[in-house]
Short mmCIF file of C-alpha atoms and ligand atoms in Angstrom, two decimals:
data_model
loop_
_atom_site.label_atom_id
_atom_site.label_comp_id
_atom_site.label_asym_id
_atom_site.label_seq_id
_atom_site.Cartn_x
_atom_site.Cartn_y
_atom_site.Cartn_z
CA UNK A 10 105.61 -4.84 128.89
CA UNK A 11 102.36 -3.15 129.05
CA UNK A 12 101.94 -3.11 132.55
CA UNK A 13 105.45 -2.31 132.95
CA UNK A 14 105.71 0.66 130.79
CA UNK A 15 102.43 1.69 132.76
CA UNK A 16 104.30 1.62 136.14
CA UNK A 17 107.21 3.43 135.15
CA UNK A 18 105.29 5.82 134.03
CA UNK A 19 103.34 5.87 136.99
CA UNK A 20 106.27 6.32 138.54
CA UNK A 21 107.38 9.08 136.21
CA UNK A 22 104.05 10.93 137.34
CA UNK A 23 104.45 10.35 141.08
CA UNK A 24 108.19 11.53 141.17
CA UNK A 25 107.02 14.63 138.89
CA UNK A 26 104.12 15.41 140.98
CA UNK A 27 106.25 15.46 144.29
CA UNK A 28 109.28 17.43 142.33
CA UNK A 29 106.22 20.11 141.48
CA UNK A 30 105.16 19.84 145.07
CA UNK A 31 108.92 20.48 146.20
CA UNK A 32 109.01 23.52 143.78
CA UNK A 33 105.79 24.65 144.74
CA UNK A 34 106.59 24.35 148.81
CA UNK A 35 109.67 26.22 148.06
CA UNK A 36 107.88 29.11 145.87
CA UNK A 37 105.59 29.33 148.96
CA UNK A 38 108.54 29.74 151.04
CA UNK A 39 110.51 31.98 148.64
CA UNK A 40 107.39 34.58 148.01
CA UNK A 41 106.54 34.26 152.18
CA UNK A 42 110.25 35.41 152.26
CA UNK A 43 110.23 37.89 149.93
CA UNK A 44 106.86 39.16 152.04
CA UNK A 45 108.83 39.61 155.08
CA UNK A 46 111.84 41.47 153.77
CA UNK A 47 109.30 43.79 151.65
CA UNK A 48 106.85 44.07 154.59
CA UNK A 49 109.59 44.89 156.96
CA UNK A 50 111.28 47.25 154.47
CA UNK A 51 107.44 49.25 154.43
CA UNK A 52 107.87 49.10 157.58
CA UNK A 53 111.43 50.74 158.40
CA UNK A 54 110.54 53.27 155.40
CA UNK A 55 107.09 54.26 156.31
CA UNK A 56 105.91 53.10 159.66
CA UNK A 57 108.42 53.03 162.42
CA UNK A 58 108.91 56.49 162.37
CA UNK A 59 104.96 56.46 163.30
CA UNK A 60 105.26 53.64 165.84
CA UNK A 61 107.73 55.15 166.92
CA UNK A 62 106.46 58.58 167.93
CA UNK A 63 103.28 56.86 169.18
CA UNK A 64 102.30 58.22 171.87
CA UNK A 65 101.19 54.89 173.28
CA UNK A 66 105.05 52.97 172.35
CA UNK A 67 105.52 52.45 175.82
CA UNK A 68 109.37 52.20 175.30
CA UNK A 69 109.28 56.39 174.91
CA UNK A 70 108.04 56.45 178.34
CA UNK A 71 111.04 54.32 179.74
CA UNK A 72 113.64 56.49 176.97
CA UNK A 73 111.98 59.77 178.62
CA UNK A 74 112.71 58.30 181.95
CA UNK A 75 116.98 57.97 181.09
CA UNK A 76 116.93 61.00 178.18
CA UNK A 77 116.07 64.43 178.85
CA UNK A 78 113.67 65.74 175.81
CA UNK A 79 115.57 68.05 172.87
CA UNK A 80 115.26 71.22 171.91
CA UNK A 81 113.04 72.67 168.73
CA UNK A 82 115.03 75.34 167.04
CA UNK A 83 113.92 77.84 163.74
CA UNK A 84 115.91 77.89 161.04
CA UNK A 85 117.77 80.66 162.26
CA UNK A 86 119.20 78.59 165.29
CA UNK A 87 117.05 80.25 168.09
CA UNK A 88 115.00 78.36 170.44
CA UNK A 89 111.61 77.38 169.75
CA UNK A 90 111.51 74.85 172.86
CA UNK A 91 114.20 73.46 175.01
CA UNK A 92 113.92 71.39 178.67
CA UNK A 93 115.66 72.55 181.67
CA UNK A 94 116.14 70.09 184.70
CA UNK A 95 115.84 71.91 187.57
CA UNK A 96 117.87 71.36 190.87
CA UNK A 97 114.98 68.63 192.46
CA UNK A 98 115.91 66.50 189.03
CA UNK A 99 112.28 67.71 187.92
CA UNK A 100 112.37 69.46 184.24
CA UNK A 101 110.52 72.25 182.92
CA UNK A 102 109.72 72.29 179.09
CA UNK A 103 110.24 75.75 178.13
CA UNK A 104 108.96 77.79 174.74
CA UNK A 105 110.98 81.39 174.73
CA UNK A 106 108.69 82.25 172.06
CA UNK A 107 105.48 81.78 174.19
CA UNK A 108 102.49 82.47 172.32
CA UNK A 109 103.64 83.16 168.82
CA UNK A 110 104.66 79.42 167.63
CA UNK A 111 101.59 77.94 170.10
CA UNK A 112 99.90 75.72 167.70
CA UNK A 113 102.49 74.70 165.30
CA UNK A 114 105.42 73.41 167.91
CA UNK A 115 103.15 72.44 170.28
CA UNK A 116 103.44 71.17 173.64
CA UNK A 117 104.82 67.93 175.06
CA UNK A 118 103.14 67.33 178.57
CA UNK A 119 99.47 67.11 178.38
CA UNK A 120 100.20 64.65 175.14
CA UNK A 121 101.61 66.20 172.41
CA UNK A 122 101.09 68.37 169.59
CA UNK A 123 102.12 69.68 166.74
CA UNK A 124 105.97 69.42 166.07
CA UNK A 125 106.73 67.96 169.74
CA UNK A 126 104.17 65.21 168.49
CA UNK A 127 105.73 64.54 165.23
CA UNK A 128 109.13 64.64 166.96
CA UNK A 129 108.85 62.73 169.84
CA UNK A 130 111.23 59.60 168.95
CA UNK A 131 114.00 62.11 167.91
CA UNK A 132 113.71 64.55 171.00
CA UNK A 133 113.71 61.42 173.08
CA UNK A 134 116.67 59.79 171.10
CA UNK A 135 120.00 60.89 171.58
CA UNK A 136 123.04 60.66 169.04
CA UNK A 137 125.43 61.55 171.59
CA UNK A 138 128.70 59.17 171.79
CA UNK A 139 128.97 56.41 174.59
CA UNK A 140 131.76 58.43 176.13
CA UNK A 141 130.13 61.23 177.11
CA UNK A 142 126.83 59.22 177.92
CA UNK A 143 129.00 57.44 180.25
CA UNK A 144 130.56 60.94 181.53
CA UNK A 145 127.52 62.13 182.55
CA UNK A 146 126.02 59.11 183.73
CA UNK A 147 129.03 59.61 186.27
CA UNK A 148 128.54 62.95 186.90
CA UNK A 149 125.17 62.44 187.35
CA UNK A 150 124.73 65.07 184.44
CA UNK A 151 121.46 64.71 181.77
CA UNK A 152 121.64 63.57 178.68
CA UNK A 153 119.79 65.21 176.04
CA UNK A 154 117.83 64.11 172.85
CA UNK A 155 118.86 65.18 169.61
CA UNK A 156 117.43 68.72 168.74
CA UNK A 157 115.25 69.03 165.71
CA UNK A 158 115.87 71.70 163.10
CA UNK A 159 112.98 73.48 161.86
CA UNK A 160 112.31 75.69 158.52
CA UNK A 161 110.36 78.22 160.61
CA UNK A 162 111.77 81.70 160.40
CA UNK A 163 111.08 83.50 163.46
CA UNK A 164 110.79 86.92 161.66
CA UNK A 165 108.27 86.07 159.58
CA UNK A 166 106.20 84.33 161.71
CA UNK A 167 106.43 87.88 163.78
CA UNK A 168 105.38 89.56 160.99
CA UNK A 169 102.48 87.47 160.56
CA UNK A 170 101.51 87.34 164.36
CA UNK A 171 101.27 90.65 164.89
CA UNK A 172 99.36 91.70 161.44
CA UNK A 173 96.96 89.19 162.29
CA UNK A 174 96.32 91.08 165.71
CA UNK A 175 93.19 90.00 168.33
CA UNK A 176 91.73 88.43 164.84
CA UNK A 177 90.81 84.43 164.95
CA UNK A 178 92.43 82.98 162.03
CA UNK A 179 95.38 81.42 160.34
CA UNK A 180 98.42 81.99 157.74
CA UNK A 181 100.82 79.93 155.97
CA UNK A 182 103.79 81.05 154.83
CA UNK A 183 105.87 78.23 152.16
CA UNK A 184 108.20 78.08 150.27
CA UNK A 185 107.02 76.88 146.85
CA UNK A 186 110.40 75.72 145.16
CA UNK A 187 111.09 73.15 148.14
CA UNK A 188 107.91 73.27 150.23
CA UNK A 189 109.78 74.70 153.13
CA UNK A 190 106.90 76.07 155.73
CA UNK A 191 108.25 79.34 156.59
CA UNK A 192 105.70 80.77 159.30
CA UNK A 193 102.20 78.88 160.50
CA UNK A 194 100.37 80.94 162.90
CA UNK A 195 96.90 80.09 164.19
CA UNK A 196 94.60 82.42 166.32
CA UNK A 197 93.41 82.87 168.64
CA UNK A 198 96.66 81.14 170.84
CA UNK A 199 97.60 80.39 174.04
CA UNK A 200 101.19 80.35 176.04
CA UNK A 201 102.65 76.56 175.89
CA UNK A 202 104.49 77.60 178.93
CA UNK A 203 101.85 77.32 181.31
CA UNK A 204 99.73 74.70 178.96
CA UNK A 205 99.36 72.52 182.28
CA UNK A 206 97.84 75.33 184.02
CA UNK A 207 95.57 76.53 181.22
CA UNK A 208 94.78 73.10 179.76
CA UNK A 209 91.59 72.18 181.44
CA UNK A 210 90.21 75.68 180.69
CA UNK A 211 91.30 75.42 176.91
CA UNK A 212 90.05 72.38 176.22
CA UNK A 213 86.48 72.55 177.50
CA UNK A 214 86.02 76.64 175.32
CA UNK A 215 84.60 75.09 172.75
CA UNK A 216 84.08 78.68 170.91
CA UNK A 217 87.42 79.70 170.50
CA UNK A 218 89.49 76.57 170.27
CA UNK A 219 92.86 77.92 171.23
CA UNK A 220 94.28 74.53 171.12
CA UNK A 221 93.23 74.14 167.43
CA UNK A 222 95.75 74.85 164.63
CA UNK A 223 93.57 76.50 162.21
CA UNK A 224 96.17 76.13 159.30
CA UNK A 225 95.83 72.95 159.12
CA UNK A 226 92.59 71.56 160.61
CA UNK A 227 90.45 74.92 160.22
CA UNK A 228 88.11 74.24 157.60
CA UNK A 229 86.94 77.60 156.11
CA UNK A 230 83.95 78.09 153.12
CA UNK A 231 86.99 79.43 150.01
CA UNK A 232 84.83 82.40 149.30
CA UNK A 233 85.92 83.56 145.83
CA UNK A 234 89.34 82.27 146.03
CA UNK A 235 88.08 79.24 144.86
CA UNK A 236 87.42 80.89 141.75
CA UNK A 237 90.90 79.80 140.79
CA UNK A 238 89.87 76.41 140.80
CA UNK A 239 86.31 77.28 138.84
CA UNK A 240 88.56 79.22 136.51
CA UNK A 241 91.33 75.93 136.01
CA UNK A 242 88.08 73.69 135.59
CA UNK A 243 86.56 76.25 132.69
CA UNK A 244 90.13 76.55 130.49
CA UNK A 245 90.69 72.70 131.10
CA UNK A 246 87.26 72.46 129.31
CA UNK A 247 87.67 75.05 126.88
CA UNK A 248 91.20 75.02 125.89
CA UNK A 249 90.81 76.58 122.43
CA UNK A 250 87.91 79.20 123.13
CA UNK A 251 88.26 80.11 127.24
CA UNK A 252 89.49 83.31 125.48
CA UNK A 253 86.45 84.59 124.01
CA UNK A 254 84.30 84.10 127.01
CA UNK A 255 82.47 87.80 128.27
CA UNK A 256 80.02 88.41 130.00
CA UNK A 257 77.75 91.51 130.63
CA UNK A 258 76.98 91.76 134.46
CA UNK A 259 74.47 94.51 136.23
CA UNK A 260 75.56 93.92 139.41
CA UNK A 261 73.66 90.57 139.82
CA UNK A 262 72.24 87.62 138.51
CA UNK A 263 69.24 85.43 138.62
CA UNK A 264 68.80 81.66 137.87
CA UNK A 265 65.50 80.09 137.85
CA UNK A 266 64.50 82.21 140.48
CA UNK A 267 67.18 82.26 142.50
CA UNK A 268 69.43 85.35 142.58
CA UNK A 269 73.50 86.50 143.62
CA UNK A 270 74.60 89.48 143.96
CA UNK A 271 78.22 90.93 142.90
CA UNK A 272 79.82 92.28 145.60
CA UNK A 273 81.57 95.90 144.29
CA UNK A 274 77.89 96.47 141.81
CA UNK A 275 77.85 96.17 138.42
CA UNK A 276 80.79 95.24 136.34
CA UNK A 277 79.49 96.00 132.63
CA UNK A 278 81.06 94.36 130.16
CA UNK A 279 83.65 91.40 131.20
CA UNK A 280 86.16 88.93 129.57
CA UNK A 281 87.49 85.98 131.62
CA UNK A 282 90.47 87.64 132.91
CA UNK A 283 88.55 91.04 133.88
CA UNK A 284 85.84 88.37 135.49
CA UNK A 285 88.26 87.11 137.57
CA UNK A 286 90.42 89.52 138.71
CA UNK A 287 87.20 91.84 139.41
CA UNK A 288 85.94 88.36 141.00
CA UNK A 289 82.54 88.58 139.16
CA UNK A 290 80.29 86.62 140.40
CA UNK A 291 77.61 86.05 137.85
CA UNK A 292 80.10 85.77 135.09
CA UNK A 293 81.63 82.46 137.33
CA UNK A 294 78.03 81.22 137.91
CA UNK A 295 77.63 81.32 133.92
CA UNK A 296 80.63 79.30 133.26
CA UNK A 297 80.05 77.31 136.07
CA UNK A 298 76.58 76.35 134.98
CA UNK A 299 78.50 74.90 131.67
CA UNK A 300 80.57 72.51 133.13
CA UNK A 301 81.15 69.20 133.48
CA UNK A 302 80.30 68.02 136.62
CA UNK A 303 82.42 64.77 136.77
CA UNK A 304 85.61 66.57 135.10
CA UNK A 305 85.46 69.65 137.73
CA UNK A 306 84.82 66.79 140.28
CA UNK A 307 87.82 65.27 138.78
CA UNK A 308 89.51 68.16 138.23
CA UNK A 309 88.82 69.22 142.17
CA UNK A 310 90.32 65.81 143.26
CA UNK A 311 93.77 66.29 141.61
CA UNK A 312 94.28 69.70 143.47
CA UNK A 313 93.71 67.41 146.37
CA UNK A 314 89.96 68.00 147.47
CA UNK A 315 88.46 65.09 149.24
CA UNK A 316 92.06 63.62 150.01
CA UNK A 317 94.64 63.69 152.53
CA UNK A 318 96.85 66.68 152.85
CA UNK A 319 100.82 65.40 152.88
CA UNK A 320 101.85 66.58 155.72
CA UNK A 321 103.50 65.50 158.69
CA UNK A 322 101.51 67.58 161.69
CA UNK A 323 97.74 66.61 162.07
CA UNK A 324 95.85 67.90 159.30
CA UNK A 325 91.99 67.72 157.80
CA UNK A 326 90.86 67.28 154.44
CA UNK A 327 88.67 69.88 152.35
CA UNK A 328 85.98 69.15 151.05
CA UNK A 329 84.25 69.18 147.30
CA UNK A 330 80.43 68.60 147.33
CA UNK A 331 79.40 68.84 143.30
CA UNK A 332 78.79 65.77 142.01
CA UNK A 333 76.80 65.19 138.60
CA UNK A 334 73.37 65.32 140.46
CA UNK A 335 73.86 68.40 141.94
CA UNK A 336 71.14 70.89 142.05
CA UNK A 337 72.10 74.08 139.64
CA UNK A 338 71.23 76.48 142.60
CA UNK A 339 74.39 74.12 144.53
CA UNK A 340 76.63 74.61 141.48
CA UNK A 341 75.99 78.48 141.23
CA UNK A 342 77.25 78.66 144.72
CA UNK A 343 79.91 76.44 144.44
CA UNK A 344 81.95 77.48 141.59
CA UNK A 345 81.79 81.34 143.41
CA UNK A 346 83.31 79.82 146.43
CA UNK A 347 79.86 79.51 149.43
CA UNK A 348 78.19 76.31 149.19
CA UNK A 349 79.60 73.12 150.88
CA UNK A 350 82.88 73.54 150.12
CA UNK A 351 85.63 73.60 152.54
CA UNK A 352 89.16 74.58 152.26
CA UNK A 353 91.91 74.72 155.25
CA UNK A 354 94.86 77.27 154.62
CA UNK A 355 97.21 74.96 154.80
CA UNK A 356 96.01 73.21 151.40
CA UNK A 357 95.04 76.93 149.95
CA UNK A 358 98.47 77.65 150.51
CA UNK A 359 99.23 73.86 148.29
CA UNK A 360 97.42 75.00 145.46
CA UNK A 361 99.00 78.67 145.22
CA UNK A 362 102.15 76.62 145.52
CA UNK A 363 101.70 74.46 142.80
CA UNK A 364 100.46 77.07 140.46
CA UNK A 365 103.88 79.33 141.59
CA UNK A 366 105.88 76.07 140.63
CA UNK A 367 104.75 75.17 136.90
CA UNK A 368 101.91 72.96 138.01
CA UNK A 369 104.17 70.67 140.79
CA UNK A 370 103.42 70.92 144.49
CA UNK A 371 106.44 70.10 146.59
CA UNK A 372 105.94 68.26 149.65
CA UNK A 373 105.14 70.75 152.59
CA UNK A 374 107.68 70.31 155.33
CA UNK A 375 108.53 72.02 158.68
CA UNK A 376 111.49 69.69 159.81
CA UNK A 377 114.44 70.22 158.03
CA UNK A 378 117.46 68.70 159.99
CA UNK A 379 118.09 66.30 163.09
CA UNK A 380 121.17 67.56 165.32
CA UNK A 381 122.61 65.62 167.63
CA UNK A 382 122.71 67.29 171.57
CA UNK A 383 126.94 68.68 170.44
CA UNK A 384 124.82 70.45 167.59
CA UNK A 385 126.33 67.55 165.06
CA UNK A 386 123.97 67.11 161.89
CA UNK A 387 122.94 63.20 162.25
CA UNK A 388 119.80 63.96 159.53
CA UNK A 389 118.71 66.05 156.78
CA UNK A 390 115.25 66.52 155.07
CA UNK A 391 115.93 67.15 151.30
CA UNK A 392 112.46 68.92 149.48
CA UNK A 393 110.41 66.23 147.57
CA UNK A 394 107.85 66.52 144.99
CA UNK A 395 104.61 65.39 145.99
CA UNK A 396 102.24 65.62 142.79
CA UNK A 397 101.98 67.32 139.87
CA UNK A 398 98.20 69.15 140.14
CA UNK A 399 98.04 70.78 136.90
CA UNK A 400 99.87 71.29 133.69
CA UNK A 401 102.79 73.87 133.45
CA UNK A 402 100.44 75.80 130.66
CA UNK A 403 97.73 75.90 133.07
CA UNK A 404 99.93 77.29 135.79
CA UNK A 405 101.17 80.09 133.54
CA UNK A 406 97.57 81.26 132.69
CA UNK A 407 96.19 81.36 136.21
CA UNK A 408 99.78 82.68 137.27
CA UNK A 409 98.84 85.35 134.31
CA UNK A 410 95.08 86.38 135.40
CA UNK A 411 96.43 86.58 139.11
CA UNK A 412 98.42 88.93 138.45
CA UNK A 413 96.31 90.52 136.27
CA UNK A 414 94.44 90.80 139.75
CA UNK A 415 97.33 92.55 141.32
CA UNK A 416 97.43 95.09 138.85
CA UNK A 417 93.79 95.89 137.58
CA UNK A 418 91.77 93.98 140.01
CA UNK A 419 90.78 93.31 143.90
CA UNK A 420 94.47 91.77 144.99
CA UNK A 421 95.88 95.72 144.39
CA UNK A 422 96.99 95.88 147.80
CA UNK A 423 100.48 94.40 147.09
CA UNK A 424 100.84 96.01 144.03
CA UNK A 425 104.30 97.46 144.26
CA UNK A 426 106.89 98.55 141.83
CA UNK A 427 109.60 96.16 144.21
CA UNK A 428 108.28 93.32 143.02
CA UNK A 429 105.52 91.58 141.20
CA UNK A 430 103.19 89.36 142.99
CA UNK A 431 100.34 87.33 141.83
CA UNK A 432 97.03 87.22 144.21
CA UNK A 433 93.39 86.55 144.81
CA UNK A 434 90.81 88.14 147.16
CA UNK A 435 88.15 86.16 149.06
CA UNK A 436 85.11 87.26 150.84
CA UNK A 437 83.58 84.00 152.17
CA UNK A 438 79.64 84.95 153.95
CA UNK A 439 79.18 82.52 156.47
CA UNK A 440 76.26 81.83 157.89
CA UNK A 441 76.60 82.70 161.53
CA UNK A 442 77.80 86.03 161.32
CA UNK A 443 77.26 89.53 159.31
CA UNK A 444 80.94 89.90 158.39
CA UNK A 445 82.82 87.63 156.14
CA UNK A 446 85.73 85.91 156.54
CA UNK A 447 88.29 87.78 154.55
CA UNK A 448 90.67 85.50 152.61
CA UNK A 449 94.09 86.66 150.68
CA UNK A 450 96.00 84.16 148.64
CA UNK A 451 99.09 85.09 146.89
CA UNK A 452 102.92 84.06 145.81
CA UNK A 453 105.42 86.43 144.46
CA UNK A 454 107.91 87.27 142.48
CA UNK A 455 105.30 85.84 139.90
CA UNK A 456 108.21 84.54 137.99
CA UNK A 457 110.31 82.47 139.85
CA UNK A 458 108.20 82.53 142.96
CA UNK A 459 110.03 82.52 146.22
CA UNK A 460 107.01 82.92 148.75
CA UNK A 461 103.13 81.64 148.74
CA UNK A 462 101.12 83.41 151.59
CA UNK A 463 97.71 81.86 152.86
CA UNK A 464 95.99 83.44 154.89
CA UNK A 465 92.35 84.13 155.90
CA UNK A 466 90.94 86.54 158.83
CA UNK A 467 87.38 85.36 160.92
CA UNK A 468 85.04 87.81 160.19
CA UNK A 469 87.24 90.71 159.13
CA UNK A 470 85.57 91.45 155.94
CA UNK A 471 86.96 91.88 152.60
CA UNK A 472 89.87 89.75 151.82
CA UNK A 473 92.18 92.33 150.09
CA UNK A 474 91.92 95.56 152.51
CA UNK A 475 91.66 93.08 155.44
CA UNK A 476 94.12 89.86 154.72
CA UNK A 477 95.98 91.37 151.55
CA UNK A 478 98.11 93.53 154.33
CA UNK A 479 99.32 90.41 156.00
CA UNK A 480 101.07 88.95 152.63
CA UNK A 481 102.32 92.72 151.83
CA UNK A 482 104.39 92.83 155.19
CA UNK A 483 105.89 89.23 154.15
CA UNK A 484 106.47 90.27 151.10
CA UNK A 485 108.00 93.19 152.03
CA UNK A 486 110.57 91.34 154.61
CA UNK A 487 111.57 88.97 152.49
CA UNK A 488 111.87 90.59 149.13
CA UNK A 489 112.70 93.89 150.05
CA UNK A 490 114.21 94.61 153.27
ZN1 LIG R 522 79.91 91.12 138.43
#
């Protein structure tokens, strides 16, 4: 009875144990399952595109072989690159715009670049129906790609291209509300049409680095537009008293020996709004000596410092050196925009964004529709919000003191009774050369902003006289004209 009750249960235990092992064989199965689906769901959503437009998927190679590439248009229809196959069957990748969109489209033949890089799949894809595939196959006619749609506005990327002049450089032109790009123009350039001619050449002048798109991967010292940063850091630590700050400056300021100079001489008596929009120096090197070095850290990480910029085309991170064992001598020339810091217009162009839009940066984007080679819509990019980098009451008070800039400070140069835009001036010294790099960051109307321009000029000077122009004409075309 004993023994037998033993056995059964014995029994009991084995058939349990092999039910669990059952259950536990098909959990392993299910969640192995469930890994595939989900993996190849990540992958359809997030990394085919980039497999796709590899530029060492071998299948492109065989697709460019039977599909001739699309065309690149603006957002006005015209042609920023299209492919004619010439009478020998040979093709010739053509960009009517030549110099002006260089960087930013690209070119397709010694690699790619720019857009044709982030394109490639859907310039080498085609949406057209099997009919007229077959059709042309017939009449031995090509068959195009689908053209990609782009949010660049020829006119204002005009506008900027010529303001900028023989200057090196680079200016970004967005949309804040959607994150549209509407211009990106990098100097000095170089004619796509003839890139196979010119490439050898371009590639080995190290000095001026035609090839580079400067928006993007340019990393430039902020000068004192990074003030706006300093200045988000100070009211996030003094929410209650930022108000009462002031500061008494003689036209410099010295530090345990060390000493920085303001660059328009003594500004007497300042408050925080008056320090900033006079971009006082030693009144940001006293409020920068307060802070917190893991908050501004912190603080410098959420506006994206030290991370990856979203976008699509190839772009660098800046950079954010303070860290709580800084030296004081490393903060004073930090928060006043020299030191180690490094900024690319592109991302200046983020943050201005984000501060337009109530604290929420929109996902910067320069592709906006797919058509198929009839001119049929087969895709469309809808804006996305990327992050929200600050809180809609700290957008509203650095909205406030920039255009408090505009009107009593260094930004006047697109002061205007037409509309009201919000700006700051940068100066940034760098080390190599006796004139600074001139910096002007701005967005206007400074209610419901409709336009953030980046841009900074190599060795040009003072931001406002020398960059501030640039924005104005933008402004100008799109607000007034
Ligand atoms: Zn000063």
């Amino acid at each position: 009875m004993q023994q037998g009750s033993s056995d059964s249960t014995n029994e009991h235990l084995t058939s349990k144990n092999r039910n669990k092992y059952i259950l536990g064989m098909a959990y392993f199965y299910v969640l192995l399952f469930i890994g595939l689906i989900g993996y190849m769901c990540y992958f359809m959503m997030y990394q085919s595109n980039e497999y796709l437009n590899s530029t060492y998927n071998k299948r492109l190679d065989k697709l460019s072989e039977s599909v001739t590439r699309g065309s690149i248009l603006a957002s006005d229809g015209s042609t920023l690159a299209d492919t004619t196959v010439n009478r020998d069957k040979s093709v010739t990748r053509n960009y009517p715009y030549k110099n002006q969109f260089a960087q930013v489209v690209g070119y397709s033949t010694r690699g790619q670049t720019g857009i044709e890089a982030i394109t490639n799949y859907t310039l080498l894809n085609t949406s057209e129906d099997t009919w007229s595939k077959i059709k042309k196959q017939i009449f031995d006619e090509p068959i195009y790609g689908n053209s990609v749609v782009t949010t660049l506005n020829p006119k204002i990327q005009k506008i900027v291209y010529d303001a900028m002049g023989d200057k090196k450089g680079a200016c970004v032109v967005m949309e804040p509300s959607t994150g549209r790009i509407l211009a990106m123009v990098s100097k000095p350039d170089y004619n796509p049409n003839k890139i196979n001619q010119i490439y050898d050449e371009l590639v080995s002048d190290n000095k001026n680095s035609n090839l580079v798109n400067r928006a993007t991967r340019g990393q430039y010292s902020p000068g004192s537009t990074f003030k706006i940063v300093t200045l988000l850091e100070y009211i996030k630590e003094n929410p209650d008293t930022y108000e009462d700050f002031s500061y008494n400056c003689t036209g410099s300021i010295t530090y345990e020996g060390k000493t920085v100079k303001c660059s328009h001489g003594a500004h007497g008596v300042v408050n925080l709004k008056q320090a900033f929009a006079k971009s006082c120096n030693g009144a940001f090197i006293t409020m920068g000596l307060s802070l917190n070095m893991r908050s501004f850290r912190k603080t410098a990480k959420t506006l994206l410092f030290n991370d990856s910029i979203p976008f699509e085309i190839s772009s660098k991170q800046s950079s954010f050196d303070l860290t709580s064992k800084s030296s004081d001598w490393d903060i004073m020339q930090t928060v006043f925009g020299q030191g180690k810091t490094l900024v690319t217009p592109l991302h200046n162009a983020l943050i201005l964004s984000a501060i337009a839009n109530g604290g929420v940066l929109m996902k910067p984007y320069v592709v906006e529709s797919i058509q198929s080679p009839s001119g049929k819509e087969v895709d469309k990019v809808l804006p996305e919000t990327y992050k929200t980098l600050m809180s809609p009451k700290e957008a509203e008070i650095l909205k406030e003191y920039m255009v408090y800039c505009v009107n009593r400070g260094t930004g006047k140069v697109v002061k205007t009774k037409k509309y009201q835009a919000a700006a700051k001036t940068g100066s940034a010294e760098t080390k190599s050369t006796s004139e600074a790099n001139a910096w002007f960051v701005s967005f206007a109307p400074a209610d419901e902003a409709k336009v953030v321009v980046s841009v900074v000029l190599e060795e040009a000077g003072a931001g406002g006289e020398n960059a501030g122009p640039i924005a104005k004409k933008v402004f100008d075309a799109l607000l007034v004209d």
